[in-house]
XYZ file of C-alpha atoms in Angstrom:
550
model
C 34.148 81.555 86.478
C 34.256 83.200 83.704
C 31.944 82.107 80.359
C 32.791 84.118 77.920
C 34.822 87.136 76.999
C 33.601 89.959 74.470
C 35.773 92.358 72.887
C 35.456 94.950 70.335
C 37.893 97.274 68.671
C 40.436 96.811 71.084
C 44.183 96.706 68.983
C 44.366 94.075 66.787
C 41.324 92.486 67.617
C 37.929 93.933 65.500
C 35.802 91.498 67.141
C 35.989 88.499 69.411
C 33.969 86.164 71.104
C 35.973 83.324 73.454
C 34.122 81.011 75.701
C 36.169 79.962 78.157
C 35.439 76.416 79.919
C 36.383 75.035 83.710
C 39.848 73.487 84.121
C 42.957 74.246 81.995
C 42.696 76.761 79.119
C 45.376 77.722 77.248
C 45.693 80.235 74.833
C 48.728 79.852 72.250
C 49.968 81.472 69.045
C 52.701 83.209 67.549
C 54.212 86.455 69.339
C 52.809 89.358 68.126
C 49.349 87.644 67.564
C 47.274 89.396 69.988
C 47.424 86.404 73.075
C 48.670 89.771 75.420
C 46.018 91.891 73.581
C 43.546 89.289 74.742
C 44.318 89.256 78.422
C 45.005 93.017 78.860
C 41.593 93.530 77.434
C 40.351 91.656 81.017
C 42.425 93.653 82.631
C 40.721 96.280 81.385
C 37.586 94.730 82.457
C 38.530 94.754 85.656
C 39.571 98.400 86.687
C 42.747 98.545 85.105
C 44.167 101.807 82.974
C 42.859 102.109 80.334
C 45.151 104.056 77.387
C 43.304 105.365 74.254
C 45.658 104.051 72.119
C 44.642 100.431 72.903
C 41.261 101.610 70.544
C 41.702 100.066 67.365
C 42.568 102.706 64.074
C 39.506 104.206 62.763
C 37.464 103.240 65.403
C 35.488 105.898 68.079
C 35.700 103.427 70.614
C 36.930 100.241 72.189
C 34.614 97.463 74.551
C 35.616 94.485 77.150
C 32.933 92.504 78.394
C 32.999 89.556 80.586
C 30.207 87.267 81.727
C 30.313 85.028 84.804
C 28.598 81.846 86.126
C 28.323 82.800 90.000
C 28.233 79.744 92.411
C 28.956 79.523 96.150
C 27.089 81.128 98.989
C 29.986 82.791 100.404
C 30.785 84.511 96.573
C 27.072 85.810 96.904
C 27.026 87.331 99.951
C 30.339 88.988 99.159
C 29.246 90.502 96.212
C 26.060 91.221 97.992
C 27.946 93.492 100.932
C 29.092 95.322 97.567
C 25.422 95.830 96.729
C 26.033 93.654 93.752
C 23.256 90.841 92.957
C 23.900 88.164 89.997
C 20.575 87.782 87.726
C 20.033 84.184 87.159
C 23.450 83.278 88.320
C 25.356 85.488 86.380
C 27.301 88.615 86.267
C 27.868 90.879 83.388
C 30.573 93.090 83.649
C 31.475 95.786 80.811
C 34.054 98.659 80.164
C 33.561 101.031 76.939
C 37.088 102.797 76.608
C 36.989 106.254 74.864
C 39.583 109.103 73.649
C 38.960 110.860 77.440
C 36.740 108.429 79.726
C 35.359 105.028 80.172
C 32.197 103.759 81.705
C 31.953 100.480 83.900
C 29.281 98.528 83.733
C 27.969 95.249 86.120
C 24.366 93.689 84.598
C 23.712 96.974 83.138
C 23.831 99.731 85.779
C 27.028 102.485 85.802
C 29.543 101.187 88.486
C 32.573 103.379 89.455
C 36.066 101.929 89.211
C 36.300 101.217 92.639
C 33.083 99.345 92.893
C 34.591 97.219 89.692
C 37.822 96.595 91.265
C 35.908 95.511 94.282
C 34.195 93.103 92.353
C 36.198 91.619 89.863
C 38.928 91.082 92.874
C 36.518 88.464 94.382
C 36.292 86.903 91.342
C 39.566 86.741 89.036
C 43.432 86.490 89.916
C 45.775 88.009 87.037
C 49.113 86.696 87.844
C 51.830 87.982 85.316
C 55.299 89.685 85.715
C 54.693 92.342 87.950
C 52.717 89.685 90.191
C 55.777 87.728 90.555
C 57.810 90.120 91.627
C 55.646 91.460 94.212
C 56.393 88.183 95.557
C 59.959 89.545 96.433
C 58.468 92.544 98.568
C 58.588 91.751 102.538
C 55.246 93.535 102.903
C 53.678 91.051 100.539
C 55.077 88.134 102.179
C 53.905 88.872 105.521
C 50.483 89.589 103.780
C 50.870 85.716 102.497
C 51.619 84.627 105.779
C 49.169 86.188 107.460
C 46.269 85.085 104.777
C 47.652 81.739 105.405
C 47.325 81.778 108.758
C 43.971 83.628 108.947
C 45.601 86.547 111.156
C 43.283 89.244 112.360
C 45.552 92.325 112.274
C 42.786 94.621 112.911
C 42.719 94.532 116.766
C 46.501 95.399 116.462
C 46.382 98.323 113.857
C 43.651 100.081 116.354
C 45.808 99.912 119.070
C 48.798 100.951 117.380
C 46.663 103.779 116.057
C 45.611 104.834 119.476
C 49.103 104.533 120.534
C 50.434 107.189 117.406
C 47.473 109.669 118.475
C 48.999 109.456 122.014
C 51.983 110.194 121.678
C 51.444 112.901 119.162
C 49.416 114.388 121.887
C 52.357 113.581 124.917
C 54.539 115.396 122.406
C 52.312 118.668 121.719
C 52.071 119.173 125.646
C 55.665 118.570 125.672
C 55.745 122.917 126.501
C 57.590 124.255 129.496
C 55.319 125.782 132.602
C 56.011 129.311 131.857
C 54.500 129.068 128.104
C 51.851 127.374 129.391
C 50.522 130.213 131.371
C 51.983 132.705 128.858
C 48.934 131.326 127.101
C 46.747 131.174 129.565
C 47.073 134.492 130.015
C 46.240 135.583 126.581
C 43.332 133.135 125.910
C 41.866 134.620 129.270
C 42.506 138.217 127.844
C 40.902 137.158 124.440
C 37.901 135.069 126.622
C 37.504 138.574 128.690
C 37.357 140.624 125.709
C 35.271 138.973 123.651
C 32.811 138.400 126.050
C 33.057 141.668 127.280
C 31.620 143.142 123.816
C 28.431 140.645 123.752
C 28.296 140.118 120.246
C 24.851 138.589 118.815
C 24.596 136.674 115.304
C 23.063 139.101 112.674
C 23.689 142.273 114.891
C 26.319 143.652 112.364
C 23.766 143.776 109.222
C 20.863 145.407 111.808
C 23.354 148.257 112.932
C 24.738 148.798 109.253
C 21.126 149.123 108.203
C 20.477 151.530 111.114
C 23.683 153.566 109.922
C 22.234 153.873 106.522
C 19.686 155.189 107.381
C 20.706 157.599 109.569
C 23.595 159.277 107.803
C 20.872 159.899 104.937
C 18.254 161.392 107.043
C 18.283 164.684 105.585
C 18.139 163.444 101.346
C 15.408 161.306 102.767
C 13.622 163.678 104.371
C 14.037 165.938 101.345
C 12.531 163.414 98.746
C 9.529 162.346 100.951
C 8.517 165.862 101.725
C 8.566 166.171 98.167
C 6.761 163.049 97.990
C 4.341 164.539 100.278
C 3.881 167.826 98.317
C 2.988 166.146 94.953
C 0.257 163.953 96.994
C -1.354 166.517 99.331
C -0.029 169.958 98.277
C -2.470 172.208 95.921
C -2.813 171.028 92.725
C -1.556 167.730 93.978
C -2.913 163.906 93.051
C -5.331 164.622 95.948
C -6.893 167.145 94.816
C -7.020 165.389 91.222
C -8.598 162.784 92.699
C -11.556 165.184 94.434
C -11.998 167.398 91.239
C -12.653 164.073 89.623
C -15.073 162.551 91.848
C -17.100 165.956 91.890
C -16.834 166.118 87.894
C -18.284 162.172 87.825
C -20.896 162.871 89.973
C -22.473 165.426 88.200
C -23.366 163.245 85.470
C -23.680 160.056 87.389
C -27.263 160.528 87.185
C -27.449 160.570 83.293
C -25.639 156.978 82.510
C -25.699 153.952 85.605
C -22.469 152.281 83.899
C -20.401 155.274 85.148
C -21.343 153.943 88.458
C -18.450 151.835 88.842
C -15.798 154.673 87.857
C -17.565 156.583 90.950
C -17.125 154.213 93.241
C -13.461 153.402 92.044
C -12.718 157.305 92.411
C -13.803 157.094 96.192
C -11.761 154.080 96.792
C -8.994 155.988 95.157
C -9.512 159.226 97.292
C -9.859 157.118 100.658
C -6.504 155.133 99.842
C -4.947 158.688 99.126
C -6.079 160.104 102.681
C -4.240 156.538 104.314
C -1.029 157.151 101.703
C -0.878 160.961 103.021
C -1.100 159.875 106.566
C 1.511 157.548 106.747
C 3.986 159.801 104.787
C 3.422 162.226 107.443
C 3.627 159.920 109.920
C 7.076 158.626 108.493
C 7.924 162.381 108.449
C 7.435 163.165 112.128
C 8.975 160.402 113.238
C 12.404 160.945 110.741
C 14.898 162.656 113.170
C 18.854 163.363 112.986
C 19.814 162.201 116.272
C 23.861 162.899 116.473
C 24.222 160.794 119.690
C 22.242 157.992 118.129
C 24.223 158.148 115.291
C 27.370 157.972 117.290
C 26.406 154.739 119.217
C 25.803 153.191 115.955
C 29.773 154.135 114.882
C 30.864 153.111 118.490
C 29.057 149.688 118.295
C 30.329 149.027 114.569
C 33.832 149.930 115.486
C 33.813 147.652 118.493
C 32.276 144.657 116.325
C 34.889 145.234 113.751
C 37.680 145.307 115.958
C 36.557 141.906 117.149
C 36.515 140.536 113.791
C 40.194 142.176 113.021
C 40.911 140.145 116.504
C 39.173 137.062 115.936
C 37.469 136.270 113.098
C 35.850 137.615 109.859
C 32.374 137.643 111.085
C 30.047 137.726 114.513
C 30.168 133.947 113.750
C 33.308 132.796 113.572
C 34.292 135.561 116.510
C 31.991 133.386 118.791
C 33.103 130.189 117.392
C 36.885 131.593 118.141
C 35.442 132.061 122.280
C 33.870 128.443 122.572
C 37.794 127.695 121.236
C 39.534 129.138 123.481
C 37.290 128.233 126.468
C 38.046 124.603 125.914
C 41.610 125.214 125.679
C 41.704 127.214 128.270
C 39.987 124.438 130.303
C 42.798 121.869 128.716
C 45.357 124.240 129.725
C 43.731 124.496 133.323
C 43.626 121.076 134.009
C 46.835 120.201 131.981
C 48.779 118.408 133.984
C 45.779 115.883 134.679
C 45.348 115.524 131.436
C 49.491 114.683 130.785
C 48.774 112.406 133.264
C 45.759 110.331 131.919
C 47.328 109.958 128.407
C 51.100 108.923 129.860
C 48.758 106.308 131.569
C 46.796 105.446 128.338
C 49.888 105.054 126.600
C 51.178 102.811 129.053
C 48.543 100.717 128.820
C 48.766 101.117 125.041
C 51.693 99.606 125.258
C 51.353 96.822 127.231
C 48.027 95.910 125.006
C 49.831 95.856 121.770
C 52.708 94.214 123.022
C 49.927 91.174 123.877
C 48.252 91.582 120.652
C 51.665 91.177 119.342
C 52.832 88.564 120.469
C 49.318 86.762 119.802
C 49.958 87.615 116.406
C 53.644 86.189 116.338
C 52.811 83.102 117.589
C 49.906 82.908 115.518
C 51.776 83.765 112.319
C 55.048 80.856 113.599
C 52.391 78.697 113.721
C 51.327 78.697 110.413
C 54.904 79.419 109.219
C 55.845 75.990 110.185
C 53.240 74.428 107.940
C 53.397 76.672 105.227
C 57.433 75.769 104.668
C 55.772 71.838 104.275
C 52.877 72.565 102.100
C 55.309 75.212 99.423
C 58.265 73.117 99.446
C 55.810 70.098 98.469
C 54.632 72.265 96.023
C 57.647 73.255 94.279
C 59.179 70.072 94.630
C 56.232 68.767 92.006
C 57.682 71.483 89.980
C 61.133 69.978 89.404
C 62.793 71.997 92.730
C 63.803 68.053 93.527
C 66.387 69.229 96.706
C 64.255 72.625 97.481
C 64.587 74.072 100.704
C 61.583 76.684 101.672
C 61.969 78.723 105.567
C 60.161 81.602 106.755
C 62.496 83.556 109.066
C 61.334 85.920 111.749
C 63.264 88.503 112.913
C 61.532 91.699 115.732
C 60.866 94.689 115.033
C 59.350 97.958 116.318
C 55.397 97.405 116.780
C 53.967 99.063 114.207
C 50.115 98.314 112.090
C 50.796 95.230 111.352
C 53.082 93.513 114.592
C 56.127 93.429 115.803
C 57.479 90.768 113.117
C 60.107 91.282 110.050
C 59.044 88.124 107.950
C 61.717 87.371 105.005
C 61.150 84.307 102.599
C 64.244 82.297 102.299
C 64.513 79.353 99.351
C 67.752 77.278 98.544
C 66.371 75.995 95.078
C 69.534 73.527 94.067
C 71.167 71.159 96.214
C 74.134 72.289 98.353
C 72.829 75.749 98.418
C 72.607 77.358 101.251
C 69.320 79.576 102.289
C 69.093 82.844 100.986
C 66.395 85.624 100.508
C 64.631 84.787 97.542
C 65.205 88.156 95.748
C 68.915 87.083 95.370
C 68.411 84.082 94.228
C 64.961 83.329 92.181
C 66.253 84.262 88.159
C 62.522 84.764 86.073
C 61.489 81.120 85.486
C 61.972 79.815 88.915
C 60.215 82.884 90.451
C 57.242 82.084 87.883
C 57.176 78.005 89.729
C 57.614 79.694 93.200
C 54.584 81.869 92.547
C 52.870 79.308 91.067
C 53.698 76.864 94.213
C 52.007 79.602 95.927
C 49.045 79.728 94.007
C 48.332 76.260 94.617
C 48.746 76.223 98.304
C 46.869 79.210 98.529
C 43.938 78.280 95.761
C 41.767 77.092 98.739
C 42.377 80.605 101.222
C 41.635 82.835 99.028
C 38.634 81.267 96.859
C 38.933 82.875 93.880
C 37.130 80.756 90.653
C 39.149 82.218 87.965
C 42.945 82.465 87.851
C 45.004 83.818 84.860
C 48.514 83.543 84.313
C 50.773 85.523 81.898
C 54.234 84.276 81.376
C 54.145 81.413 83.386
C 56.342 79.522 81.439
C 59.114 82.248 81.257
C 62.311 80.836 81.440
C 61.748 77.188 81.559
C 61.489 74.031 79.186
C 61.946 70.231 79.132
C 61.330 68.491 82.200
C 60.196 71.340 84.300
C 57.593 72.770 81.616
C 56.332 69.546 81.788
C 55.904 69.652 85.830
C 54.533 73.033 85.204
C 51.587 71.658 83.335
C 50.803 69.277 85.930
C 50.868 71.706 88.130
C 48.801 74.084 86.372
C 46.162 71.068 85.697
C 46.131 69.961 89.526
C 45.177 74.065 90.207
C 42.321 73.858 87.590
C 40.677 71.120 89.275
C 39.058 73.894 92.069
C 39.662 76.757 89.749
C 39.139 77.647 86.441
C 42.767 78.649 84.889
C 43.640 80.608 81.925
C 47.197 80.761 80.589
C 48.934 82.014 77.745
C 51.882 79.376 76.979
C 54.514 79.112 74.250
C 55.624 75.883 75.088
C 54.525 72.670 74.127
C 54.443 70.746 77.028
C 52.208 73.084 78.560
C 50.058 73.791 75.619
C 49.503 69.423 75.519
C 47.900 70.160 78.830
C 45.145 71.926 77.865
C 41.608 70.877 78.309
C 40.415 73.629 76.405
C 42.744 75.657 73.639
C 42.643 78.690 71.710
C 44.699 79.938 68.938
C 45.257 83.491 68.593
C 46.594 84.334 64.785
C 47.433 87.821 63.276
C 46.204 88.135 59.725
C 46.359 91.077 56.952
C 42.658 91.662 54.974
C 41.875 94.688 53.064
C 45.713 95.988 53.941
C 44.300 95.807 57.748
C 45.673 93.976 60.454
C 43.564 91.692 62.343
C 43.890 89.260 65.034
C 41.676 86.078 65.279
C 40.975 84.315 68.118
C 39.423 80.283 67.092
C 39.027 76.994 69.536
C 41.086 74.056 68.520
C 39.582 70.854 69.028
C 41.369 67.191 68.024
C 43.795 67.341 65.105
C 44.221 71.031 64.903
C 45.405 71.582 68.480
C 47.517 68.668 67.727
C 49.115 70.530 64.799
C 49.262 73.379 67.100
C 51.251 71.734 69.101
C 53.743 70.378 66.758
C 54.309 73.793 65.193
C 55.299 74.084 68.744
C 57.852 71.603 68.586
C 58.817 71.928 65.095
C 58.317 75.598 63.945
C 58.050 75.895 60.082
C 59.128 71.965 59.252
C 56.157 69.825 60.719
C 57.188 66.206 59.892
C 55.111 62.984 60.330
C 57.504 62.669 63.539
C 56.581 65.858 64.671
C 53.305 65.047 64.646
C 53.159 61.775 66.248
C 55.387 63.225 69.094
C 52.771 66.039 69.564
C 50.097 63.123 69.759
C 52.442 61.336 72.725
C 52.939 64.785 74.348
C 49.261 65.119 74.853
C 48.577 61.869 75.450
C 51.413 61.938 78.220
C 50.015 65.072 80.115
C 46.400 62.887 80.378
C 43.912 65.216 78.339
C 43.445 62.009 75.918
């Protein structure tokens, strides 16, 4: 669950520390305060997008952080197949929002938003307005069921999967018989002709080489036989080198440290003979040959026409042949092949057919005690004559079954049974999400649940209901609310005001715990607005004295 909450420079709010406790908290205030502000901020927390303008004015930039107790072995080891360990039981999780980015943190190390999501999923439920209408999508009430009824779809996505690839392939073969050797006969020209050249990898950059060289013999020979004249000729650096060893050694005799410039002369004039050989031996063996030359053009031209043909290098022309050898092969042995994958399919059908109907019965199943467990539910929430079904109509196997499931709800009595996106206005779809929370509070073992707007579009007797329903939830769960009402706000085991001041001609919003007499004031500015009588504030005492916090 979640401890506390940390947040800095986000809107309204400067700075705010909340510590939430287990069970029921509610957070209440005036509109405008900063109660959305407060909740958007976990959002935030938890992967959500962030906007720069939530930064407060003035301010470089904006931080969420939320700290968690961790309990239960199966919360550990899913966080653990994340790669995510709590320290000491707990989990710190932290987003700085800036003009451009924002940086995820959990327990101090750099997370990416998809590890975050990951994470906070397992361990907080956000259920607001665009929650409860999501409730209305078919796709999300088959995903209900099937949580509910602990349905495997995986074994039936793979087939179906297998099945799509099939018939893809049944359809690309789909070619008449003349086509099919049209194309044979081409990929056995094109297997012919490549072959036929034997291309080798790094040939092309040998041969250019080769070509170089040999349409520059004649400048090359030029400069190295002048090369050779200004080493060896007369007057050349070989003779230097003997008119100075002869000049040295006439004197060598007269000072012993000239020694070393004699013997560095005759290194010199040895390394000059070795230098002259091998330019003459480079000489000699320097020859125009015209018919080399030309098999050096013939080969490039073939090896260029390949890659015109095939490919833009030796590599990818080979790459091209090991291509069409294997469809060539698929071609040769194509009606084998048609054969074995019209079976496959066939048997691909027949398998996800059986998975199918596995998975219907499984899902009727659990339909039938589903209808119980939310009509039950909503019936604590002042649906007194509710009627909840879960009809099944076939479709086309597809991912996720052959089964259309659409949730039906007569909420008034005499009504009869109709889809409940034509007949759930905003405060009864907030109960009938809420009915669903509670059923499904055990299946889907999340610690923390938050609701926005629960108590849209409801009052009296059913607010009241509400609460008790929202207390009964926060016995396995710790729940967070934000609540206008009074008979909801009575309920709370812990409560928060959130108030929007001016200081210093800034606006500010303050988030402080009530405890005793101030949330009972709260809640008779609930009841009363402005005018808070003596009445008003007795009747707030009986209001939370009825809903069993006292």
């Amino acid at each position: 669950m979640i401890q506390n909450l940390h947040v800095k420079n986000m809107a309204l709010i400067e700075e705010a520390d909340v510590d939430f406790a287990k069970g029921l908290n509610i957070l209440s205030g005036e509109t405008g305060a900063g109660k959305s502000i407060l909740l958007g901020s976990i959002g935030l927390a938890m992967g959500a997008r962030a906007d720069k303008d939530i930064i407060r004015h003035g301010a470089e930039s904006a931080l969420c952080e939320l700290t968690f107790d961790i309990e239960g072995e199966a919360l550990i080891k899913a966080l653990d197949e994340l790669g995510i360990v709590p320290e000491d039981g707990r989990l710190i999780i932290s987003r700085m929002i800036y003009d451009n980015k924002s940086v995820a943190r959990i327990n101090g190390e750099t997370v990416s938003l998809g590890v975050l999501k990951s994470v906070t999923g397992l361990l907080i439920d956000i259920y607001g307005q665009h929650e409860n209408q999501s409730l209305l999508k078919r796709e999300r009430q088959i995903a209900l069921l099937d949580d509910f009824a602990n349905a495997d779809t995986a074994e039936v996505a793979r087939i179906f999967g297998e099945y799509t690839q099939l018939t893809k392939k049944l359809s690309s073969m789909d070619i008449d018989e003349e086509g099919r050797r049209r194309q044979m006969s081409y990929l056995e020209y094109a297997i012919g002709e490549i072959e036929a050249a034997k291309l080798v990898p790094g040939e092309e950059e040998q041969l250019l080489a080769q070509y170089k060289k040999l349409t520059n013999a004649a400048a090359i020979r030029e400069k190295v036989s002048e090369a050779y004249e200004l080493l060896g000729g007369r007057g050349g650096a070989s003779d230097a080198v003997e008119e100075s060893i002869r000049a040295i050694h006439t004197v060598l005799s007269y000072d012993d440290e000239l020694a070393p410039v004699n013997d560095q002369l005759l290194d010199a004039e040895a390394m000059m003979a070795d230098l002259l050989s091998a330019v003459s031996s480079y000489m000699e063996g320097l020859t125009v040959d015209d018919e080399e030359l030309l098999n050096v053009q013939t080969r490039l031209d073939v090896i260029e026409n390949m890659k015109q043909k095939y490919g833009r290098s030796i590599e990818a022309v080979l790459e091209s042949l090991e291509n069409y050898k294997k469809e060539y092969e698929q071609l040769e042995r194509f009606d084998e092949e048609k054969a074995d994958a019209q079976i496959r399919l066939e048997e691909c059908k027949k398998l996800l057919a059986a998975e199918c109907g596995k998975l219907t019965k499984a899902r009727c199943e659990a339909a039938g005690r589903l209808e119980k467990l939310i009509s039950a539910s909503l019936s604590e929430m002042n649906f007194l004559d509710n009627r909840f079904e879960i009809a099944f109509s076939e479709k086309e196997p597809s991912h996720d079954g052959a089964d259309a499931v659409q949730f039906l709800i007569a909420a008034n009595p005499g009504e009869a049974l109709k889809p409940l996106e034509k007949v759930a206005s905003g405060g009864e779809l907030s109960r009938i999400m809420l009915a669903f929370k509670t059923v499904f509070a055990d299946t889907y073992h999340i610690d923390t649940l938050i609701f926005d707007e629960i108590d849209a579009g409801i009052s009296g007797v059913t607010a009241s209901c509400v609460c008790r329903k929202l207390q009964s939830v926060a016995k396995n769960a710790q729940v967070i609310c934000i609540s206008h009402l009074p008979q909801i706000v009575a309920g709370a085991q812990t409560h928060f005001l959130i108030e929007k001041g001016v200081r210093d001609e800034k606006t500010y919003s303050d988030i402080k715990k009530l405890d005793g007499e101030a949330s009972v004031m709260e809640v008779a500015r609930l009841l009363g607005g402005d005018h808070i009588t003596e009445s008003t504030i007795e009747s707030a005492r009986e209001l939370i004295r009825s809903s069993g916090v006292v």
